[in-house]
Each structure stands twice: as structure tokens, then as C-alpha cells.
Short mmCIF file of C-alpha atoms and ligand atoms in Angstrom, two decimals:
data_model
loop_
_atom_site.label_atom_id
_atom_site.label_comp_id
_atom_site.label_asym_id
_atom_site.label_seq_id
_atom_site.Cartn_x
_atom_site.Cartn_y
_atom_site.Cartn_z
CA MET C 15 87.88 86.60 84.21
CA LYS C 16 91.04 88.21 85.45
CA THR C 17 92.47 91.05 83.42
CA GLU C 18 96.05 90.83 82.25
CA GLN C 19 97.12 93.30 84.92
CA GLU C 20 95.35 91.39 87.68
CA ALA C 21 97.06 88.20 86.60
CA ARG C 22 100.42 90.00 86.66
CA ILE C 23 99.64 91.32 90.17
CA ASP C 24 98.99 87.75 91.36
CA GLU C 25 102.21 86.58 89.77
CA LEU C 26 104.28 89.41 91.31
CA ARG C 27 102.86 88.78 94.78
CA LYS C 28 103.71 85.12 94.50
CA GLN C 29 107.25 85.88 93.39
CA ILE C 30 107.84 88.47 96.13
CA ARG C 31 106.58 86.14 98.85
CA GLU C 32 108.83 83.44 97.52
CA HIS C 33 111.83 85.79 97.59
CA ASP C 34 110.96 86.93 101.14
CA ARG C 35 110.97 83.31 102.20
CA ARG C 36 114.27 82.56 100.51
CA TYR C 37 115.84 85.64 102.03
CA TYR C 38 114.55 85.40 105.59
CA ASN C 39 113.72 81.79 106.22
CA ASP C 40 116.34 80.02 104.16
CA ALA C 41 118.98 82.80 104.23
CA ALA C 42 119.56 81.94 100.57
CA PRO C 43 118.34 84.80 98.36
CA THR C 44 118.33 84.13 94.62
CA ILE C 45 117.97 87.75 93.43
CA SER C 46 119.69 91.02 94.32
CA ASP C 47 118.03 93.64 96.54
CA ARG C 48 117.73 95.82 93.48
CA GLU C 49 115.85 93.22 91.47
CA TYR C 50 113.62 92.65 94.49
CA ASP C 51 112.86 96.37 94.71
CA ARG C 52 112.06 96.39 90.99
CA LEU C 53 109.43 93.64 91.47
CA LEU C 54 107.95 95.50 94.42
CA ASP C 55 107.84 98.75 92.44
CA GLU C 56 106.10 97.10 89.53
CA LEU C 57 103.53 95.65 91.92
CA LYS C 58 102.96 99.04 93.56
CA GLN C 59 102.38 100.69 90.21
CA LEU C 60 99.97 98.02 89.01
CA GLU C 61 98.03 98.13 92.28
CA ALA C 62 97.80 101.93 92.02
CA LYS C 63 96.03 101.43 88.69
CA ASN C 64 93.90 98.59 90.05
CA THR C 65 92.94 99.76 93.56
CA HIS C 66 89.97 97.35 93.65
CA TYR C 67 92.51 94.52 93.54
CA ILE C 68 94.56 95.54 96.61
CA THR C 69 94.30 92.96 99.40
CA PRO C 70 95.57 93.30 103.01
CA ASP C 71 98.03 90.43 102.50
CA SER C 72 99.73 92.04 99.50
CA PRO C 73 103.47 92.64 100.06
CA THR C 74 102.80 96.34 99.34
CA GLN C 75 100.63 96.54 102.45
CA ARG C 76 103.45 95.98 104.95
CA VAL C 77 103.58 99.64 105.84
CA GLY C 78 100.01 100.31 106.63
CA GLY C 79 97.96 103.17 107.86
CA GLU C 80 98.31 106.34 109.82
CA PRO C 81 100.51 106.67 112.90
CA LEU C 82 98.66 105.36 115.95
CA ASP C 83 97.71 107.32 119.07
CA GLY C 84 98.53 104.37 121.27
CA PHE C 85 98.37 100.60 121.50
CA ARG C 86 95.20 98.69 122.22
CA LYS C 87 95.41 96.14 125.09
CA VAL C 88 94.55 92.59 124.12
CA GLU C 89 93.82 89.61 126.38
CA HIS C 90 95.89 86.53 125.45
CA ALA C 91 93.90 83.41 124.56
CA TYR C 92 96.57 81.42 126.46
CA PRO C 93 98.82 83.17 128.99
CA MET C 94 102.32 84.06 127.76
CA LEU C 95 104.53 82.79 130.56
CA SER C 96 108.24 83.37 130.88
CA ILE C 97 110.81 80.60 131.14
CA ASP C 98 112.54 79.55 134.33
CA ASN C 99 116.35 79.94 134.31
CA THR C 100 119.24 77.80 135.47
CA TYR C 101 122.93 78.62 135.43
CA ASN C 102 124.64 75.27 135.93
CA ARG C 103 124.55 71.59 135.08
CA GLU C 104 123.40 70.55 138.53
CA ASP C 105 120.23 72.65 138.41
CA LEU C 106 119.56 71.41 134.90
CA LYS C 107 119.77 67.82 136.16
CA LYS C 108 117.39 68.69 139.01
CA TRP C 109 114.88 70.04 136.51
CA ILE C 110 115.07 66.77 134.57
CA GLU C 111 114.51 64.82 137.78
CA ARG C 112 111.49 66.97 138.63
CA CYS C 113 110.04 66.15 135.18
CA GLN C 114 110.69 62.44 135.66
CA GLU C 115 109.12 62.49 139.09
CA ALA C 116 106.03 64.41 137.99
CA LEU C 117 105.51 61.99 135.12
CA GLY C 118 105.94 58.98 137.38
CA ASP C 119 109.03 57.84 135.48
CA PRO C 120 111.94 56.16 137.18
CA ILE C 121 114.60 58.73 138.02
CA ASP C 122 117.75 57.51 136.32
CA GLN C 123 121.26 58.87 136.30
CA ASP C 124 121.09 59.86 132.67
CA GLY C 125 117.77 61.70 132.81
CA THR C 126 116.18 60.20 129.73
CA LEU C 127 112.53 60.79 128.98
CA PRO C 128 110.28 58.98 126.49
CA GLY C 129 110.12 61.19 123.43
CA GLY C 130 113.14 63.17 124.49
CA TYR C 131 113.86 66.86 124.56
CA LEU C 132 114.39 69.69 122.12
CA ALA C 133 117.20 72.21 122.59
CA GLU C 134 117.12 75.59 120.89
CA PRO C 135 119.14 78.80 121.10
CA LYS C 136 117.64 81.38 123.44
CA ILE C 137 117.46 84.55 121.37
CA ASP C 138 117.77 87.81 123.29
CA GLY C 139 114.76 89.56 121.76
CA VAL C 140 111.16 90.51 122.49
CA ALA C 141 108.48 87.80 122.83
CA ILE C 142 105.52 88.07 120.48
CA ASN C 143 102.29 86.17 119.78
CA LEU C 144 101.22 86.04 116.12
CA ARG C 145 97.64 85.00 115.51
CA TYR C 146 96.72 83.69 112.05
CA GLU C 147 93.05 83.21 111.23
CA GLN C 148 92.27 81.25 108.04
CA GLY C 149 95.94 81.67 107.17
CA LEU C 150 95.98 85.48 107.42
CA LEU C 151 97.97 87.42 110.01
CA ALA C 152 95.14 88.81 112.15
CA LEU C 153 96.87 89.99 115.32
CA ALA C 154 100.33 90.45 116.81
CA THR C 155 100.60 90.98 120.56
CA THR C 156 103.47 91.60 122.95
CA ARG C 157 103.74 89.55 126.14
CA GLY C 158 102.82 92.48 128.38
CA ASP C 159 102.09 91.16 131.87
CA GLY C 160 101.54 87.63 130.54
CA SER C 161 97.77 87.78 130.53
CA GLN C 162 97.38 90.84 128.35
CA GLY C 163 99.71 92.62 125.96
CA ASP C 164 99.79 95.42 123.38
CA ASP C 165 98.37 95.04 119.89
CA VAL C 166 101.42 95.83 117.72
CA THR C 167 100.02 94.30 114.52
CA GLN C 168 100.67 97.40 112.40
CA ASN C 169 104.36 97.38 113.31
CA VAL C 170 104.76 93.62 113.01
CA ARG C 171 103.31 93.69 109.48
CA THR C 172 106.44 95.58 108.38
CA ILE C 173 108.72 92.66 109.36
CA ARG C 174 109.44 90.84 106.14
CA SER C 175 110.30 87.50 107.71
CA ILE C 176 106.73 87.32 109.05
CA PRO C 177 104.37 86.20 106.27
CA LEU C 178 101.12 88.16 106.04
CA ARG C 179 99.57 84.97 104.68
CA LEU C 180 100.66 81.43 105.55
CA GLN C 181 102.01 79.54 102.60
CA ASN C 182 99.99 76.55 101.42
CA SER C 183 101.67 73.29 102.20
CA GLU C 184 101.22 69.93 100.53
CA ASN C 185 101.45 67.95 103.76
CA THR C 186 99.82 70.15 106.35
CA SER C 187 96.66 72.12 105.69
CA ILE C 188 96.40 75.64 107.11
CA PRO C 189 94.59 75.60 110.46
CA GLU C 190 91.51 77.68 111.17
CA VAL C 191 93.43 79.45 113.95
CA VAL C 192 97.08 79.18 114.84
CA GLU C 193 98.92 81.31 117.36
CA ILE C 194 102.64 81.28 116.80
CA ARG C 195 104.97 82.46 119.52
CA GLY C 196 108.50 83.53 119.02
CA GLU C 197 111.07 86.22 119.33
CA ILE C 198 111.36 89.47 117.40
CA PHE C 199 114.95 90.64 117.39
CA MET C 200 117.34 93.05 115.76
CA PRO C 201 120.43 91.57 114.11
CA ASN C 202 123.69 93.02 115.46
CA PHE C 203 124.62 94.71 112.16
CA GLU C 204 121.27 96.50 112.05
CA PHE C 205 121.65 97.60 115.68
CA GLU C 206 125.04 99.10 114.83
CA ARG C 207 123.69 100.82 111.72
CA ILE C 208 120.84 102.43 113.68
CA ASN C 209 123.06 103.55 116.54
CA GLU C 210 125.50 105.08 114.07
CA SER C 211 122.72 107.11 112.52
CA PHE C 212 121.57 108.25 115.98
CA SER C 213 125.09 109.21 116.81
CA ALA C 214 125.49 111.16 113.54
CA ALA C 215 122.34 113.09 114.47
CA GLY C 216 123.78 113.85 117.89
CA GLN C 217 121.27 111.59 119.63
CA GLU C 218 121.69 108.92 122.21
CA GLY C 219 121.43 105.41 120.75
CA PHE C 220 120.05 102.21 122.26
CA ALA C 221 121.93 100.33 124.97
CA ASN C 222 121.69 96.94 123.25
CA PRO C 223 119.86 95.15 120.42
CA ARG C 224 117.10 93.96 122.77
CA ASN C 225 116.30 97.52 123.87
CA ALA C 226 116.41 98.62 120.24
CA THR C 227 113.88 95.90 119.35
CA ALA C 228 111.55 96.78 122.22
CA GLY C 229 111.86 100.51 121.47
CA THR C 230 111.14 99.97 117.78
CA LEU C 231 108.08 97.79 118.41
CA LYS C 232 106.67 100.55 120.62
CA LEU C 233 106.91 103.22 117.92
CA LEU C 234 103.55 104.57 116.86
CA ASP C 235 104.69 105.22 113.32
CA SER C 236 105.02 101.97 111.38
CA GLU C 237 106.97 103.65 108.57
CA THR C 238 109.91 104.12 110.91
CA VAL C 239 109.54 100.53 112.08
CA ALA C 240 109.73 99.37 108.46
CA GLN C 241 113.09 101.12 108.05
CA ARG C 242 114.61 99.14 110.93
CA LYS C 243 115.15 95.61 109.79
CA LEU C 244 113.65 93.54 112.59
CA GLN C 245 113.50 89.78 112.23
CA PHE C 246 111.48 86.95 113.70
CA ILE C 247 112.04 83.33 114.72
CA ALA C 248 109.21 81.11 115.99
CA HIS C 249 109.58 78.74 118.95
CA GLY C 250 106.18 77.97 120.39
CA ARG C 251 102.41 77.97 120.20
CA GLY C 252 99.36 79.55 121.79
CA GLU C 253 95.82 78.77 120.73
CA VAL C 254 95.58 76.30 117.83
CA LEU C 255 92.31 75.19 116.20
CA GLY C 256 92.06 72.74 113.35
CA TYR C 257 95.56 71.31 113.55
CA GLU C 258 97.14 68.70 115.78
CA SER C 259 100.67 67.52 116.29
CA ALA C 260 102.16 65.05 118.72
CA THR C 261 105.40 66.86 119.43
CA GLN C 262 106.98 70.27 119.57
CA SER C 263 109.34 69.29 116.75
CA GLU C 264 106.44 68.25 114.55
CA PHE C 265 104.78 71.63 115.19
CA LEU C 266 108.01 73.43 114.26
CA SER C 267 108.28 71.58 110.97
CA ALA C 268 104.64 72.42 110.17
CA LEU C 269 105.54 76.09 110.79
CA GLY C 270 108.40 75.73 108.34
CA SER C 271 106.06 74.35 105.70
CA TRP C 272 103.72 77.34 106.21
CA GLY C 273 106.60 79.74 105.59
CA ILE C 274 107.27 80.70 109.22
CA PRO C 275 110.97 80.94 110.13
CA THR C 276 112.14 78.56 112.83
CA ASN C 277 115.65 78.14 114.16
CA PRO C 278 117.71 75.69 112.07
CA LEU C 279 119.98 75.22 115.11
CA THR C 280 117.19 73.55 117.12
CA LYS C 281 118.14 69.95 117.91
CA PRO C 282 116.48 66.92 119.47
CA CYS C 283 118.39 65.43 122.41
CA GLN C 284 118.07 62.83 125.12
CA GLY C 285 119.42 62.84 128.67
CA ILE C 286 121.62 65.21 130.65
CA HIS C 287 124.90 64.20 128.95
CA GLU C 288 123.67 64.99 125.48
CA ILE C 289 121.94 68.18 126.59
CA TRP C 290 125.08 69.38 128.33
CA GLU C 291 127.22 68.56 125.32
CA LEU C 292 124.90 70.57 123.06
CA ILE C 293 125.10 73.54 125.44
CA GLN C 294 128.90 73.42 125.44
CA GLU C 295 129.14 73.01 121.71
CA PHE C 296 126.74 75.82 120.99
CA ASP C 297 128.65 78.16 123.28
CA THR C 298 131.74 77.85 121.11
CA HIS C 299 130.06 79.19 118.00
CA ARG C 300 127.25 81.45 119.21
CA SER C 301 129.44 84.54 118.82
CA ASN C 302 129.46 83.87 115.05
CA LEU C 303 125.70 84.36 114.80
CA THR C 304 124.25 87.65 113.55
CA TYR C 305 122.00 87.90 116.62
CA GLY C 306 122.47 87.75 120.36
CA VAL C 307 121.98 84.40 122.10
CA ASP C 308 122.24 84.28 125.88
CA GLY C 309 121.41 80.65 126.53
CA VAL C 310 119.74 77.44 125.40
CA VAL C 311 116.09 76.53 126.00
CA ILE C 312 115.35 72.86 126.70
CA LYS C 313 111.80 71.62 126.12
CA VAL C 314 110.13 68.28 126.68
CA ASP C 315 109.26 67.35 123.09
CA PRO C 316 105.98 65.33 123.31
CA LEU C 317 103.03 67.69 123.70
CA ASP C 318 101.04 65.23 125.85
CA LEU C 319 103.90 65.18 128.37
CA GLN C 320 104.02 68.98 128.27
CA GLU C 321 100.35 69.02 129.13
CA ARG C 322 100.78 66.56 131.99
CA LEU C 323 103.62 68.61 133.44
CA GLY C 324 101.56 71.80 133.21
CA THR C 325 102.63 75.19 134.50
CA THR C 326 103.27 77.04 137.72
CA SER C 327 101.76 80.51 138.00
CA ARG C 328 104.86 81.90 136.31
CA PHE C 329 106.57 79.21 134.24
CA PRO C 330 105.75 76.13 132.21
CA ARG C 331 107.22 73.08 134.03
CA TRP C 332 108.11 71.41 130.73
CA CYS C 333 110.81 73.81 129.67
CA ILE C 334 113.82 75.54 131.14
CA ALA C 335 116.49 77.98 129.97
CA TYR C 336 120.14 77.41 130.64
CA LYS C 337 121.82 80.85 130.66
CA TYR C 338 125.46 81.22 129.74
CA PRO C 339 127.61 83.12 132.22
CA ALA C 340 128.38 86.70 131.20
CA GLU C 341 131.39 86.89 128.91
CA GLN C 342 134.66 87.92 130.52
CA ALA C 343 137.93 89.22 129.14
CA ALA C 344 141.26 90.36 130.59
CA THR C 345 142.80 93.69 129.66
CA ARG C 346 145.12 96.39 130.99
CA LEU C 347 143.73 99.40 132.89
CA LEU C 348 145.32 102.56 131.44
CA GLN C 349 143.54 105.53 132.93
CA VAL C 350 140.62 106.62 135.10
CA ASP C 351 138.48 109.72 134.52
CA TRP C 352 135.83 111.07 136.84
CA GLN C 353 132.45 111.93 135.42
CA VAL C 354 129.88 114.16 137.10
CA GLY C 355 126.35 112.72 137.23
CA LYS C 356 123.06 114.55 137.53
CA THR C 357 123.09 114.36 141.32
CA GLY C 358 126.71 115.50 141.49
CA LYS C 359 127.97 111.97 142.08
CA LEU C 360 131.45 111.38 140.67
CA THR C 361 131.71 108.13 138.73
CA PRO C 362 135.11 106.71 137.80
CA ARG C 363 135.32 105.58 134.19
CA ALA C 364 138.14 103.27 133.20
CA THR C 365 139.96 103.42 129.89
CA MET C 366 141.57 100.12 128.99
CA ASP C 367 143.46 98.49 126.16
CA PRO C 368 140.75 97.72 123.56
CA VAL C 369 139.44 94.19 123.99
CA PHE C 370 136.86 92.14 122.07
CA ILE C 371 134.00 90.91 124.26
CA ALA C 372 130.42 89.72 123.61
CA GLY C 373 130.48 90.78 119.98
CA THR C 374 132.01 94.26 120.27
CA THR C 375 135.36 95.92 120.94
CA VAL C 376 135.28 97.83 124.20
CA GLN C 377 137.68 100.31 125.70
CA HIS C 378 135.75 101.68 128.66
CA ALA C 379 134.26 100.18 131.79
CA THR C 380 132.53 101.63 134.79
CA LEU C 381 134.15 101.38 138.22
CA HIS C 382 130.94 102.63 139.93
CA ASN C 383 132.47 104.72 142.77
CA TYR C 384 135.59 105.30 144.83
CA GLY C 385 134.48 102.80 147.49
CA GLU C 386 134.38 100.08 144.83
CA ILE C 387 137.92 100.94 143.70
CA LEU C 388 139.19 100.57 147.28
CA ARG C 389 137.23 97.37 147.88
CA LYS C 390 138.52 95.68 144.71
CA ASP C 391 141.97 97.27 145.09
CA ILE C 392 142.06 98.45 141.48
CA ARG C 393 145.18 100.30 140.33
CA ILE C 394 146.32 101.93 137.10
CA GLY C 395 148.42 99.42 135.16
CA ASP C 396 146.56 96.41 136.59
CA LEU C 397 145.41 93.49 134.49
CA VAL C 398 141.65 93.62 135.08
CA ILE C 399 138.92 91.08 134.33
CA ILE C 400 135.92 92.76 132.76
CA GLU C 401 132.48 91.32 132.24
CA LYS C 402 129.69 92.22 129.86
CA ALA C 403 126.30 90.86 130.80
CA GLY C 404 124.80 90.90 127.31
CA GLU C 405 124.70 94.65 127.07
CA ILE C 406 125.57 98.00 128.61
CA ILE C 407 128.97 99.18 129.71
CA PRO C 408 131.23 96.41 130.97
CA GLN C 409 132.10 96.14 134.65
CA VAL C 410 135.46 95.46 136.20
CA VAL C 411 134.95 92.21 138.12
CA ARG C 412 138.36 91.85 139.70
CA VAL C 413 142.08 92.45 139.41
CA GLU C 414 144.67 89.78 138.67
CA ILE C 415 146.81 90.70 141.67
CA ALA C 416 149.50 88.15 140.73
CA GLU C 417 149.99 90.00 137.45
CA ARG C 418 150.30 93.42 139.06
CA PRO C 419 153.23 95.34 137.55
CA HIS C 420 155.78 97.02 139.85
CA LYS C 421 154.84 100.38 138.39
CA SER C 422 151.11 100.13 139.16
CA SER C 423 149.77 103.25 140.85
CA PRO C 424 146.77 103.68 143.16
CA ILE C 425 143.84 105.61 141.69
CA GLN C 426 143.65 109.09 143.21
CA PRO C 427 140.15 110.21 144.17
CA PRO C 428 139.26 113.72 142.98
CA THR C 429 139.73 116.49 145.54
CA GLU C 430 137.70 118.97 143.52
CA CYS C 431 134.98 118.69 140.88
CA PRO C 432 136.65 117.80 137.56
CA ASP C 433 134.20 120.08 135.78
CA CYS C 434 133.54 123.17 137.95
CA GLN C 435 136.48 122.76 140.38
CA GLY C 436 133.86 123.08 143.12
CA GLU C 437 133.95 121.55 146.58
CA ILE C 438 133.74 117.78 147.05
CA GLU C 439 132.07 115.78 149.82
CA ALA C 440 132.58 112.11 150.53
CA GLU C 441 129.77 109.78 151.60
CA HIS C 442 130.39 106.88 153.99
CA ASP C 443 128.53 103.70 154.85
CA ASP C 444 127.58 102.61 158.39
CA SER C 445 130.99 101.12 159.05
CA GLY C 446 132.69 104.39 158.12
CA LYS C 447 134.06 103.20 154.78
CA GLU C 448 133.94 105.70 151.97
CA THR C 449 131.36 104.94 149.27
CA SER C 450 131.05 107.87 146.85
CA ARG C 451 132.23 111.43 146.29
CA PHE C 452 129.96 114.26 145.22
CA CYS C 453 130.35 117.75 143.74
CA VAL C 454 128.22 119.90 146.04
CA ASN C 455 128.21 123.06 143.91
CA PRO C 456 124.50 123.70 143.19
CA GLU C 457 125.43 125.61 140.03
CA CYS C 458 127.80 122.95 138.65
CA PRO C 459 127.34 123.14 134.84
CA ALA C 460 128.14 119.44 134.44
CA GLN C 461 125.29 118.47 136.78
CA LEU C 462 122.90 120.73 134.91
CA ARG C 463 124.01 119.25 131.61
CA GLU C 464 123.44 115.69 132.89
CA ARG C 465 120.00 116.60 134.18
CA LEU C 466 119.12 118.06 130.80
CA ILE C 467 120.33 114.93 129.04
CA HIS C 468 118.22 112.86 131.41
CA PHE C 469 115.08 114.89 130.81
CA ALA C 470 115.58 115.37 127.10
CA ALA C 471 116.17 111.65 126.56
CA ARG C 472 113.53 110.09 124.40
CA GLY C 473 110.27 109.65 126.21
CA GLN C 474 110.95 112.14 129.00
CA MET C 475 110.43 115.34 127.06
CA ASN C 476 109.37 115.69 123.49
CA ILE C 477 112.23 117.72 122.09
CA ASP C 478 113.47 116.54 118.75
CA GLY C 479 117.19 116.57 118.27
CA MET C 480 118.00 117.22 121.93
CA GLY C 481 120.43 114.36 122.11
CA GLU C 482 123.42 114.05 124.34
CA LYS C 483 125.93 115.42 121.83
CA VAL C 484 123.75 118.43 121.03
CA ILE C 485 123.40 119.22 124.73
CA HIS C 486 127.17 119.02 125.15
CA GLN C 487 127.62 121.39 122.20
CA LEU C 488 125.01 123.86 123.44
CA SER C 489 126.42 123.76 126.93
CA GLY C 490 129.97 124.22 125.62
CA ALA C 491 128.79 127.24 123.62
CA GLY C 492 127.29 128.81 126.76
CA LEU C 493 123.73 128.45 125.47
CA LEU C 494 122.43 126.15 128.18
CA ASN C 495 122.66 127.44 131.70
CA SER C 496 119.26 126.45 133.03
CA PHE C 497 116.20 124.40 132.17
CA GLY C 498 114.49 127.55 130.91
CA ASP C 499 117.17 127.89 128.27
CA ILE C 500 115.86 124.83 126.46
CA PHE C 501 112.62 126.62 125.83
CA LYS C 502 114.36 129.83 124.78
CA LEU C 503 116.33 127.99 122.13
CA SER C 504 113.96 128.91 119.35
CA GLN C 505 114.79 132.59 119.90
CA ARG C 506 118.46 131.84 119.60
CA ARG C 507 118.23 130.11 116.28
CA GLU C 508 121.03 132.18 114.77
CA ALA C 509 123.52 131.04 117.36
CA LEU C 510 122.30 127.48 117.13
CA LEU C 511 122.67 127.34 113.39
CA ASN C 512 126.33 128.11 113.71
CA LEU C 513 126.92 125.04 115.80
CA GLU C 514 128.26 121.97 114.22
CA ARG C 515 125.67 119.32 113.28
CA MET C 516 122.77 121.69 113.89
CA GLY C 517 120.82 122.18 110.70
CA GLU C 518 117.44 123.74 109.93
CA LYS C 519 115.84 120.35 110.51
CA LYS C 520 116.58 120.50 114.21
ZN1 ZN E 3 130.92 120.36 139.77
#
């Protein structure tokens, strides 16, 4: 017989799982975060009094265990291949023709296939393999080199959209083994929140949500992972025992019935015209999504056809990704500053009228080097076309020469180092054209600062709080003149404590 408390524990677990599903899979929560936390707290307290009744699939067990020393390597039961890319309609049509040919179907103009295709958004995240045994999450592995990846189960358990136990379904019984493949990603709002907190701590943030996801999954401390709200969407399968489906779409709906999130934007389609229409249509509203999408994946839907098409050594032949071109925007170039890199190289940085592109407002772009400015004939006042390839700092692709104002002025290359006023040398390519300019002062403080930033960046040297802003502050205060100074910092605590943003914690 269950005690009253045990029965309440069962009830709370059931409720919490249900709320997780409503929140993450259906995006339709029915209670507030506060009420949710209250349920979780009650469960934690009851479990603390009934430790014999704690099970690994309890919602309280999402943050589990001690920080790890490293990740165990795991061999994949089925290789995790990547997906071949195309960038235009023509190549997409060729892929369809290759499928038709391999299946011995007549090649028709429209590219129809018995059973059709499935089109789904290509999420810019990190691929993962989730292995459920008897319905319980047993293992989560990264792609790695495709044949073996890292065991990141402890971190993946903290992701609330991934059930620790598959939900029982009326129509489809839970298989003995099911490997579910999909994408772990960080929603844009969460990426911004995390980068803001890095910035407030004077540390360098992540370049883009994909890097933030990969970096978070590689953390050895799952408590930190739990604080970053990663999400998951399933799109494929690995090893499956004790369950059969005829099509990819049937498999996806079984996943849904087991409580695994799939993408509601996935659509069946037939032939090149319909596929192309879907791609165009999706492009118009993908910027409204909370996560980054860089293309559409097209799959042959029937699993027997997938099997007949097989794989190359790198890609499955039955699916292909159409990648959208990088987003472009036009804006006015206002100013160019020269920044000193760690090798002394001077990089021109453009300041432009703020412009909205690929989900964020940008004001700066890199112009790479002086040679690039000459080659593209970029002038102050020009209307420039910038491009953002999913991430990083935008690039100036070209200038709208026809729109050039009469008052545009050529960009002057620096004749001395903008930081130390030291001597400059220009580098030329084989044809004698200038490529880059360098500050050749070996004691240039800007170069030293950049080298320190490079080495103190996460992963290079284990110095907490040595972010870019802190290095700038220390350097500005005359406290960093050599590498050795980093290690003397502890003796200069007094001086450090007076600096803005530097607290005892650092
Ligand atoms: Zn210099």
C-alpha cells in the first residue's frame, strides 16, 4: 500500500510532467511559472522526507550529480550523418531527379515521388541522439565525428522539453528501445539574456545562439546548464526496437504521442513546385520565430524508400537541406575606426546607421583590411550592402555606387598606430597591391591587451573574471603591462578593488 505522501508524490510528478509538456511541446501553459515552482517545491520537500521513493525519472532529478571531470565517448548504434546542402532551386530539382533515378521511377518535370516528401525548418542548433530504453531516457550523445560522440546525458536531463520518461500513449505502445534524433538549441531571447549577464560581469559573450548551445552542452557542471534554458525539437531516428512505422511522418506523430516535441511547421509536400513554394513561404515568416532557422530540410517520407536510397559515406541520399542565402540589408556608412589586433594588424571597423538584420539591430561591420577597402571602393557616406551569415559581425558585401553622395570621402589609412602612435608597415600581395597595415611597435599596449584577451578567453587559461572588459579596465589603469602581470594581480588586490565592476568575487 502506498502511503498518503507517496500517493501525493505520484500525483505531483504527473502534474509537473503534464505542465512541462503543455509549456514546451504545445507552447500553451495553463499555470504561471510561480505555481509551477510551487508544485516542484512541494515535490522536493516530500521526496526529502521519503528518500526511498525518489526515482531517476522524477522531475526533481533534472539537475543530477556532481560536476564531471570530462565526457565519456560513446559509439553510435547508427552513424549520425550530416545533411547535404543546396542553395538554389536547380540543385534541389537535381536531387529529386537523383532520387527518382535511384528508385527506378520515371523522371518527370514535376519531380513527384510515391509517398511524397516532408519539409521541415532547419534549426541552427546542435545535433543530439536521445536513447530511451523501456521508455526511460538512458543516454544522450552529441554527433561527434558521426561514429562516436560525447555522453552528455547529465546536461541533457536538465532540458525540460526532453521527457525523462516517455508518456504512455493510447495508440502507440512505448518501444523497447527508441533513439530520437533532433536539435538542441537556445531561443534568441535566452541567448540575449545570457550574453547580457556575461557583459555585466565584464566577460565576453557567445558569438551566436548555436555557439552558446554547443558551449553550454560542453559544461561539466549540469547546474549551470539547468540555468540556461535550452530547448529540443526532434526530427529523426537512430536505432529503434519494438516499434515500426511506414513513414517519417508517422514516426513524428508517434513521437508527439510519447511527449517528445516535434516541429509543428513540418509539412508534407509533393514535387518541386510545392517544395519550392513552401521554401519561399517559410522564408517570409522565419524571422518571427524565437529560434534561428537557416534553411528547410526535405526528406523522402516513406521509410522503405529511404532505405532503398541509402547513404553515401557522409550524407543520407534521401534528404537534403536547402539553405537560405545570408540576409542582406542596405545602410549608410558613417565612420571607420582602426583597431589593433594581437599581431599588430590594423582592422577597419565600420560604424553605420543602425539597421535590423537577421534578428538583431547592428551598427558595426568589419571591413577586414585596407586592401579590401580599396578593392571594394568603400567610402564614408556610401550606401553599403551588409550581410550577416547567421552570426558574427556583419560584412560589407558591396557599395551601391549609383547611390554615392557627392560628399562621399575616401577612407584614409592610418599613418601611425591609433593606440601607441608607433610606426606602421604595409603588407603587399604578389602583384604589389596593398593588403594590410601593421603596428610594428613590439611594446604596443593595444597588442598586449589583445593577446591577453585571446589567452584569457574561456578555455585558453583558467582565470575567472578575466573578460574583455576587465582587461580593458586593468590595462587602462596601468595594471597590465605584461603577461606576468596577470599572475601578480592577486598582490594588487587593493588597486583592483577600486576598479569599477571588480568585486571580491573576482
Ligand atoms: Zn601600436
